mmCIF file of C-alpha atoms in Angstrom:
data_model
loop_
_atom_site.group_PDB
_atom_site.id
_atom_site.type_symbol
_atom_site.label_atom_id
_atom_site.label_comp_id
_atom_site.label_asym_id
_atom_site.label_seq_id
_atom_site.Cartn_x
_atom_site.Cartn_y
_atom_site.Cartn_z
ATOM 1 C CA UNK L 1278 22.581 12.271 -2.793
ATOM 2 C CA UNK L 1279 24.485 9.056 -2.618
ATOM 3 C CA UNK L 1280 26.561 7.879 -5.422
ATOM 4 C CA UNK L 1281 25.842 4.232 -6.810
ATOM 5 C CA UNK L 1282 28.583 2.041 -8.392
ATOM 6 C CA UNK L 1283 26.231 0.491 -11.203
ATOM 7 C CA UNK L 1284 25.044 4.250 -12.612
ATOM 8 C CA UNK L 1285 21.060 3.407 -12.068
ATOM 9 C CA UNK L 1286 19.197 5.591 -10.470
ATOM 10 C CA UNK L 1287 16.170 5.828 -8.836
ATOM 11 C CA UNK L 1288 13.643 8.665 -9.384
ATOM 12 C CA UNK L 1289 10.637 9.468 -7.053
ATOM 13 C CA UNK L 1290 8.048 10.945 -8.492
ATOM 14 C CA UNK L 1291 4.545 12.349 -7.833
ATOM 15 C CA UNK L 1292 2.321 11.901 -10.274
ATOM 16 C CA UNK L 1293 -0.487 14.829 -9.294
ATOM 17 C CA UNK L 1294 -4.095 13.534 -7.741
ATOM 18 C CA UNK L 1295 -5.643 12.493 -10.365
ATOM 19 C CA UNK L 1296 -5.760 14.460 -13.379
ATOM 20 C CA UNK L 1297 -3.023 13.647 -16.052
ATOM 21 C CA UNK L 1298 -2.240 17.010 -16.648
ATOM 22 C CA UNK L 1299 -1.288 18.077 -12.873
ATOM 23 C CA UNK L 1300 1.800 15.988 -12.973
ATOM 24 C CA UNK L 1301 5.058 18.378 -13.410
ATOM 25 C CA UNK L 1302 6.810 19.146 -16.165
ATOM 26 C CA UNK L 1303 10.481 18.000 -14.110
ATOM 27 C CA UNK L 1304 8.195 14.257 -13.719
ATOM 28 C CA UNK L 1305 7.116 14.112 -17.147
ATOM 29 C CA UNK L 1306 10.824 14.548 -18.204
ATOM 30 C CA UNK L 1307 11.747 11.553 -15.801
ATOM 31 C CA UNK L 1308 9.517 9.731 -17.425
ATOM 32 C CA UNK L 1309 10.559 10.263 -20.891
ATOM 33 C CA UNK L 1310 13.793 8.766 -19.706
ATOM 34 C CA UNK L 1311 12.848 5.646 -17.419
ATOM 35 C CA UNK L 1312 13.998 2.141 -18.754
ATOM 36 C CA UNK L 1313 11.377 0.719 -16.128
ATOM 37 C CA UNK L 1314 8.307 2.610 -14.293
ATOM 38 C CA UNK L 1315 7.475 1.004 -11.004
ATOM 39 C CA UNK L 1316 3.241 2.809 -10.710
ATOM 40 C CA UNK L 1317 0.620 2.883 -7.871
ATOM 41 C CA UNK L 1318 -2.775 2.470 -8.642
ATOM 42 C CA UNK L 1319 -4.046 5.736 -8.011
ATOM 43 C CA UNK L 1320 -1.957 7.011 -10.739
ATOM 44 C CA UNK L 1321 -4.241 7.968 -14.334
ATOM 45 C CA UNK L 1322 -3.207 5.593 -16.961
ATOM 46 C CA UNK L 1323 -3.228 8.633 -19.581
ATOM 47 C CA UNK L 1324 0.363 9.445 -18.034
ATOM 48 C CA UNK L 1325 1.803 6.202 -18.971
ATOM 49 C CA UNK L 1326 -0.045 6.447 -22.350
ATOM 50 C CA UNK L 1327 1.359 9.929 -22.804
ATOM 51 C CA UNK L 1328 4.789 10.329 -21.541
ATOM 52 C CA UNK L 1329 5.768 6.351 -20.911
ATOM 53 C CA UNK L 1330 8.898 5.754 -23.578
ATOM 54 C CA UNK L 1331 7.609 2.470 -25.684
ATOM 55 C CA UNK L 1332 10.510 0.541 -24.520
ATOM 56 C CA UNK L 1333 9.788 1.445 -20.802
ATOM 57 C CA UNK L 1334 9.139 -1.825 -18.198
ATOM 58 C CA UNK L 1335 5.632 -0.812 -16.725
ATOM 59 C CA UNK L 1336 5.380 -2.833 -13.201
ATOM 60 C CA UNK L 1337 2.020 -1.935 -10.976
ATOM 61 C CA UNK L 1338 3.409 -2.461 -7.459
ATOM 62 C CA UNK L 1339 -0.005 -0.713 -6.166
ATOM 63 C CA UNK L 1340 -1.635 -0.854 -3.269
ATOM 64 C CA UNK L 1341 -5.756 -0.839 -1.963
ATOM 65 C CA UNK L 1342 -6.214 -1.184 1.631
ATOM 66 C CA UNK L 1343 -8.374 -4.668 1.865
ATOM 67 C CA UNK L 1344 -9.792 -4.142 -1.690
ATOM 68 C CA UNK L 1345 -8.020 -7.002 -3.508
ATOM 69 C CA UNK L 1346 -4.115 -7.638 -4.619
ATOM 70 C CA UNK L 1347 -1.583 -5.142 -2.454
ATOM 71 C CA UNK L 1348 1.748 -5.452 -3.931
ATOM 72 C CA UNK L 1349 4.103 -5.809 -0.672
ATOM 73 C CA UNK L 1350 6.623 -3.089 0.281
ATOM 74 C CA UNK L 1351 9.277 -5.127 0.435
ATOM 75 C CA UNK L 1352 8.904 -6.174 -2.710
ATOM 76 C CA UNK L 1353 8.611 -2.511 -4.334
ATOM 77 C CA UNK L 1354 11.892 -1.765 -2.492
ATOM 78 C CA UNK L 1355 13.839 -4.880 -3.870
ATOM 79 C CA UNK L 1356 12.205 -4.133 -6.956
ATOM 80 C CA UNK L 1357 13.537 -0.467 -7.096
ATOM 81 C CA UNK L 1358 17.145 -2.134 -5.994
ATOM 82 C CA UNK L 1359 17.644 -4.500 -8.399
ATOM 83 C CA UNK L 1360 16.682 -2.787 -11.626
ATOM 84 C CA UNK L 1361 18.874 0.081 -10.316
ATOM 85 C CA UNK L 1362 21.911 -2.110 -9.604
ATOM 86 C CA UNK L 1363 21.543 -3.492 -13.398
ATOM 87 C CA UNK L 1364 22.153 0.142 -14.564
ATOM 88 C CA UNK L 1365 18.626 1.531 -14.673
ATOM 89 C CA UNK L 1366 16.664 4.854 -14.325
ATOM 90 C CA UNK L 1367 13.707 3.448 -12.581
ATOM 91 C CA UNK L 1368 10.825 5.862 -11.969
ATOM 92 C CA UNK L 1369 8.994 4.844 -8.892
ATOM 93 C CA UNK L 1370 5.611 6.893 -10.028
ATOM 94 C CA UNK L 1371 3.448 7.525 -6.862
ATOM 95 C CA UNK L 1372 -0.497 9.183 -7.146
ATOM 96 C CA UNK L 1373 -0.146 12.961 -5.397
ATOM 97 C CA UNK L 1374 2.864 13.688 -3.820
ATOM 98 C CA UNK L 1375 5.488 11.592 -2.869
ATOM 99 C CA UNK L 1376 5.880 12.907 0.882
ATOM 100 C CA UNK L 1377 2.634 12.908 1.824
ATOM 101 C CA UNK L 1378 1.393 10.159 3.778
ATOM 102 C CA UNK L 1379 3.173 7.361 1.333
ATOM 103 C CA UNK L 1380 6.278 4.678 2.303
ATOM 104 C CA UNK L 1381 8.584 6.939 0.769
ATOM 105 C CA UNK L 1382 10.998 6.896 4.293
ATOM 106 C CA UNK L 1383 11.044 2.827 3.881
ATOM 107 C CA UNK L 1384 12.010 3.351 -0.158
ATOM 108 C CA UNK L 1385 14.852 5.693 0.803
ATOM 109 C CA UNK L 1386 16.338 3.521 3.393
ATOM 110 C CA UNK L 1387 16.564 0.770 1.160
ATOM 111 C CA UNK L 1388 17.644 2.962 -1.628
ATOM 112 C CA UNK L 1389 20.595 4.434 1.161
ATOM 113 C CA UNK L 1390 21.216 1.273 1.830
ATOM 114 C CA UNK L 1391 22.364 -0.256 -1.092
ATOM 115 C CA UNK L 1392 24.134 3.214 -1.948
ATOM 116 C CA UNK L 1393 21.480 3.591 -4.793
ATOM 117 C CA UNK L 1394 21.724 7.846 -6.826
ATOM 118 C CA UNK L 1395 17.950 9.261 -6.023
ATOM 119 C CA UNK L 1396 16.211 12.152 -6.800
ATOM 120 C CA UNK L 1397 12.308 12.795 -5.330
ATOM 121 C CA UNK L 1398 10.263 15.254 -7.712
ATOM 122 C CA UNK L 1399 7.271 16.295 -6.018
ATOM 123 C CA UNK L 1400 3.578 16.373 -6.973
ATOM 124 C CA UNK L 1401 0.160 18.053 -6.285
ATOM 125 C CA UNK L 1402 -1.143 15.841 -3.642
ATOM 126 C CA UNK L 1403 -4.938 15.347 -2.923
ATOM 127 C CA UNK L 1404 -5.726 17.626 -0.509
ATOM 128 C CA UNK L 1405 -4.565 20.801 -2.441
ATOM 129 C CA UNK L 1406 -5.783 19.260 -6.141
ATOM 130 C CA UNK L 1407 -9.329 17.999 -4.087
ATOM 131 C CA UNK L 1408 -9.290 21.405 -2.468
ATOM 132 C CA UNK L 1409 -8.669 23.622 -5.781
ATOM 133 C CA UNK L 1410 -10.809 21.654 -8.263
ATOM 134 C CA UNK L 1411 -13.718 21.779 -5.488
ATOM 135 C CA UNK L 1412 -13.546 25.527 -5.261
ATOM 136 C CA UNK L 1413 -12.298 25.623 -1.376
ATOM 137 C CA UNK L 1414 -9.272 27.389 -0.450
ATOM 138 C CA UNK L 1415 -7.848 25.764 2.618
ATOM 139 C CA UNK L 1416 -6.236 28.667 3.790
ATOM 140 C CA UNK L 1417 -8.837 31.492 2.982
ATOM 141 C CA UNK L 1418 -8.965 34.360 4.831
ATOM 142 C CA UNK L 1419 -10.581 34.837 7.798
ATOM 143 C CA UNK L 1420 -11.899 31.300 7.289
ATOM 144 C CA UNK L 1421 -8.734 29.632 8.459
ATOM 145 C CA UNK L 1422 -5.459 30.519 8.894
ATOM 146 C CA UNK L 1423 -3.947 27.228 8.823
ATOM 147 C CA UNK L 1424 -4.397 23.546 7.764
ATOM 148 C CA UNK L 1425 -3.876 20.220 8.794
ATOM 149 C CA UNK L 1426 -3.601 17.184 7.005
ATOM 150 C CA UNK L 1427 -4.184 14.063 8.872
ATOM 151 C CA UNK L 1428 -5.395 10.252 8.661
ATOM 152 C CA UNK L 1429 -7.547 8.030 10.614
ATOM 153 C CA UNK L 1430 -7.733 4.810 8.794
ATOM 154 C CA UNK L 1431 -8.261 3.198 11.995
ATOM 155 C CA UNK L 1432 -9.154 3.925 15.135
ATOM 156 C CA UNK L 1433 -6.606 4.775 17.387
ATOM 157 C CA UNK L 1434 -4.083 6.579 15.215
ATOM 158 C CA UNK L 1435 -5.447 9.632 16.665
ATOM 159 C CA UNK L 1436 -5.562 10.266 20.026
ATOM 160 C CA UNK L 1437 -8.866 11.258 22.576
ATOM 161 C CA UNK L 1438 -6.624 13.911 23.650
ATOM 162 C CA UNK L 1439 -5.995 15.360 19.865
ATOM 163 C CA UNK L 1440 -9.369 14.713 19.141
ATOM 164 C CA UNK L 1441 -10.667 17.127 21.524
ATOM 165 C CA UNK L 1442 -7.813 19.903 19.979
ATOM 166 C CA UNK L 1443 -9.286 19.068 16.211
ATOM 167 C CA UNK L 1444 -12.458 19.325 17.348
ATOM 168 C CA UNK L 1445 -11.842 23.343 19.100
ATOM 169 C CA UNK L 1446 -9.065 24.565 16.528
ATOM 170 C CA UNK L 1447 -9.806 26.450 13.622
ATOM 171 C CA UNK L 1448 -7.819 25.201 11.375
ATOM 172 C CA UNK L 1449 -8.994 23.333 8.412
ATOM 173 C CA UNK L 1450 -8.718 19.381 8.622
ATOM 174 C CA UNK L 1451 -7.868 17.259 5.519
ATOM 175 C CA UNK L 1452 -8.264 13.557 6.162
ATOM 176 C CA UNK L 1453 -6.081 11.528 3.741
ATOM 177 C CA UNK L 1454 -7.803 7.508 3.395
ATOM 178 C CA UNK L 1455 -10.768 8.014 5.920
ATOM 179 C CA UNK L 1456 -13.803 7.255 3.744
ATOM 180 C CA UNK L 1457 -14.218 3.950 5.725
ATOM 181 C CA UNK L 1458 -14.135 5.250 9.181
ATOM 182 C CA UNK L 1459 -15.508 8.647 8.393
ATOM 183 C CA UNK L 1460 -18.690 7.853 10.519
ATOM 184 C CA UNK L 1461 -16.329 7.538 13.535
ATOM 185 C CA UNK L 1462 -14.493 11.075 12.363
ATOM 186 C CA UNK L 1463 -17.737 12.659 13.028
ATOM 187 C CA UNK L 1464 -18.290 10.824 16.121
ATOM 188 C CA UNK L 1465 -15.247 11.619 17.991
ATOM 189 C CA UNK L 1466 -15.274 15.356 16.908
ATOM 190 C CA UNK L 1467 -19.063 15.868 17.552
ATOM 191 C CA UNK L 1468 -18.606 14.368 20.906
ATOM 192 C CA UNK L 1469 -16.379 17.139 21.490
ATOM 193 C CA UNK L 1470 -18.432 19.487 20.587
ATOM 194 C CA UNK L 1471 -17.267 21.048 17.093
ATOM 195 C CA UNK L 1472 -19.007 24.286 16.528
ATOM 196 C CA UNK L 1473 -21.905 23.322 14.415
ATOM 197 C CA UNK L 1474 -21.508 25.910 12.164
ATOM 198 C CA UNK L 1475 -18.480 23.939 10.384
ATOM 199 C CA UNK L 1476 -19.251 21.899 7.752
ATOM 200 C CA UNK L 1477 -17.705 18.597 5.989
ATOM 201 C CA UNK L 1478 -17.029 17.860 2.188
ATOM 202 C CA UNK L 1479 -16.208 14.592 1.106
ATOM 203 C CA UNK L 1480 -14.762 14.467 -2.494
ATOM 204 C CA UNK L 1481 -14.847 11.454 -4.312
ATOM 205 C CA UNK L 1482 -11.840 10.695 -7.266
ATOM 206 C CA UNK L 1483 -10.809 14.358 -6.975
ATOM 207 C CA UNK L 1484 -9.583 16.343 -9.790
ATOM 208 C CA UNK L 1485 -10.547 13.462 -12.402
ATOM 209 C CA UNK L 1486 -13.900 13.659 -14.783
ATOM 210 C CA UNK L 1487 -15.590 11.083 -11.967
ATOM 211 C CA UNK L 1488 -15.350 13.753 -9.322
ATOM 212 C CA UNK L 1489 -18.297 14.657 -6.953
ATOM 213 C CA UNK L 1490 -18.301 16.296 -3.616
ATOM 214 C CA UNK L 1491 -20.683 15.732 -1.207
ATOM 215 C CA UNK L 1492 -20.964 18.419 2.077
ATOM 216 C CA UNK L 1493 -22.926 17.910 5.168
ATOM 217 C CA UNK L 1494 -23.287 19.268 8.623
ATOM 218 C CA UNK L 1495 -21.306 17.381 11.227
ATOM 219 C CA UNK L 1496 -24.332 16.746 13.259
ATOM 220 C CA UNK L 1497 -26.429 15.541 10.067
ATOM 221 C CA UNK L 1498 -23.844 13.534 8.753
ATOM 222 C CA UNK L 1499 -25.802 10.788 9.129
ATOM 223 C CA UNK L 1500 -29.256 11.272 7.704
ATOM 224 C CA UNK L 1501 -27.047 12.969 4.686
ATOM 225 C CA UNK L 1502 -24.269 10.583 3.770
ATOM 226 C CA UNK L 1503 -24.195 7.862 6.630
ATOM 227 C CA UNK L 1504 -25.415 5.390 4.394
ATOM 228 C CA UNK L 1505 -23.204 6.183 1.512
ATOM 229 C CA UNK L 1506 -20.301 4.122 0.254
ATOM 230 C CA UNK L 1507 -17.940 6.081 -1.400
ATOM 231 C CA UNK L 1508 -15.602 5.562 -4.558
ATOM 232 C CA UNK L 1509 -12.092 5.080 -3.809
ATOM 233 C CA UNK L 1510 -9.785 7.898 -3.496
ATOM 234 C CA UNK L 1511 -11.485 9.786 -0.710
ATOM 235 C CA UNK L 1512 -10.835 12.992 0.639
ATOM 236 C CA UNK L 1513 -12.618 14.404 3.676
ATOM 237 C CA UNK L 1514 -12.232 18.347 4.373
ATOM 238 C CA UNK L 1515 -13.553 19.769 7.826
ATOM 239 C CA UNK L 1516 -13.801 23.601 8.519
ATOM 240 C CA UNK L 1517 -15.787 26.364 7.592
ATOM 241 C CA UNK L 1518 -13.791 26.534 3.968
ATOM 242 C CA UNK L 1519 -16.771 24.069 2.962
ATOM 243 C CA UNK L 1520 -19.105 26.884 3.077
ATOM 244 C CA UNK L 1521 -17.330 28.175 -0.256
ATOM 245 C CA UNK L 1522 -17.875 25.507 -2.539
ATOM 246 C CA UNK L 1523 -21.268 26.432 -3.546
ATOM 247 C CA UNK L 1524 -20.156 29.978 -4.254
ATOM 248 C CA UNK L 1525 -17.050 28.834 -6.410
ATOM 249 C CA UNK L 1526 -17.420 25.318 -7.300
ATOM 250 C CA UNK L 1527 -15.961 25.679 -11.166
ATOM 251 C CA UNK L 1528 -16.441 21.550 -11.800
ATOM 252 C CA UNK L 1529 -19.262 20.246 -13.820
ATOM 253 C CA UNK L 1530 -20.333 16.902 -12.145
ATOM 254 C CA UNK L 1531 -21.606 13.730 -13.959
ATOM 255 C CA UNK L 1532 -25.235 12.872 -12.377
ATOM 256 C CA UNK L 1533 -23.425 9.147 -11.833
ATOM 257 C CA UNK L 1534 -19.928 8.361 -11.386
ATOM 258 C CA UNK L 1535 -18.142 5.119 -11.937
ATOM 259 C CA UNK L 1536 -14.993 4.222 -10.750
ATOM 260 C CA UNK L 1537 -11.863 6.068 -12.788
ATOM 261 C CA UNK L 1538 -8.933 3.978 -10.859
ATOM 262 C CA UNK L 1539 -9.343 0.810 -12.078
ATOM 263 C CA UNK L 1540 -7.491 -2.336 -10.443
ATOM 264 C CA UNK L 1541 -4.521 -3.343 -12.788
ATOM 265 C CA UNK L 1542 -4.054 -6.990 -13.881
ATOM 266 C CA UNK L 1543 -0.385 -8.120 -11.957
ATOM 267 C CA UNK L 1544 -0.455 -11.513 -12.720
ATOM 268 C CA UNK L 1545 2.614 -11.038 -14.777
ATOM 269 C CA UNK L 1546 3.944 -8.592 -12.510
ATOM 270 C CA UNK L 1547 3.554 -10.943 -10.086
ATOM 271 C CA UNK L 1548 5.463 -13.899 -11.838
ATOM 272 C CA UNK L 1549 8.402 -11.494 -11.950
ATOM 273 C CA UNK L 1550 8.364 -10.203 -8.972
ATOM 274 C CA UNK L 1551 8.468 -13.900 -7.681
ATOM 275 C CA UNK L 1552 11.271 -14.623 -10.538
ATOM 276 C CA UNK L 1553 13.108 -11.116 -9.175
ATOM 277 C CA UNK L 1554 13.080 -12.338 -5.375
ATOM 278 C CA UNK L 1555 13.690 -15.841 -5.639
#
């Protein structure tokens, strides 16, 4: 851990995948403490309500993949930097888990950098809250011995060549921000011939009271869900784990959903972010 001439700090913490309750008890205790709380989005307000102190700086810095204001990384990371440098624990308060598929490596470089004290507290991230509030073990035996977690949020992050190994292993696959290429998922791993008996699950806003999981056949997927839009988070699980959710689905789903992540208003965020980078 480097040391930091100014005594801020910088705390990274996961914040669980949705439901207030999954964060830890070593986060909520950061919390407690934080002079200012830098939040994503997909972060449930209840933990700012609950564990926030009333003197705490709340600054959304989140981001939503071409669905409106995206708070630049750059500006997170000077963000993090400066209120550390004027003598601040800063909370950087991230949805899941810190490590997984998040700019954490950029925020520690720039924390490095400018010899800023960290500590990273991790969380439940989606795949494993998704997985455990939709009654699927991802690991279950003799239904898979091992699991992958992966993203194609466009198309050429994964390879033809690794599409053809997804499509024979089985392991269970976890897509992490998929929902709007999902149809091309199922292309590219029917194409290489998945073994029909697998299934998919698609779970909308997992783990919150808004969750709903859909499951399909590969090879149906689109007479089932091809025409579906999906609310925002998304989590796609492959494999033949899907299979158990009807025998131990535990969740009570709403007939409708609406939309439990709502987009923050950061126009004053945004005036001092402008006022903090000038």
């Amino acid at each position: 851990m480097k040391s930091t001439i100014t005594g801020g700090k910088v705390v990274l913490v996961g914040a669980g995948s949705g439901d207030p309750e999954l964060i830890t008890v070593k986060g909520m205790r950061w919390l407690q403490k934080a002079d200012v709380i830098l939040t994503d989005r997909l972060v449930s307000p209840e933990i700012i309500r609950s564990f926030a102190p009333a003197a705490a700086k709340v600054i959304y810095v989140g981001k939503q993949c071409r669905r409106g204001h995206s708070t630049p990384q750059a500006t997170i990371n000077e963000l993090m930097v400066l209120y550390a440098q004027d003598g601040k624990t800063v909370v950087r308060l991230k949805g899941g888990d810190v490590s997984i598929f998040s700019n954490i490596l950029d925020e520690l470089q720039a924390l490095q950098q400018n010899h800023i004290s960290y500590e990273i507290v991790p969380g439940v991230t989606a795949a494993l809250g998704a997985a455990a509030f939709a009654g699927m073990p991802l690991t279950a035996r003799n239904y898979a011995t091992s699991v992958r977690f992966l993203t194609a949020y466009k198309s050429d992050v994964v390879s033809e060549t690794y599409w053809k190994e997804l499509a024979q292993t089985d392991d269970t696959l976890v897509f992490y921000m998929s929902s709007e290429t999902l149809r091309d998922v199922v292309k590219k791993l029917t194409a290489n011939q998945i073994d029909a008996s697998k299934k998919l699950a698609v779970i909308e806003q997992a783990t919150t009271p808004q969750q709903k999981v859909y499951t399909s056949s590969l090879y149906a997927y689109d007479e089932a869900l091809g025409g579906k839009n999906f609310f925002s988070p998304t989590l796609v699980i492959i494999g033949k784990v899907v299979d158990l959710h009807e025998q131990f689905r535990w969740v009570n789903e709403k007939a409708e959903t609406t939309e439990y992540f709502k987009s923050e208003d950061v126009s004053n965020n945004e005036n001092e972010q402008l006022a903090l980078t000038a």
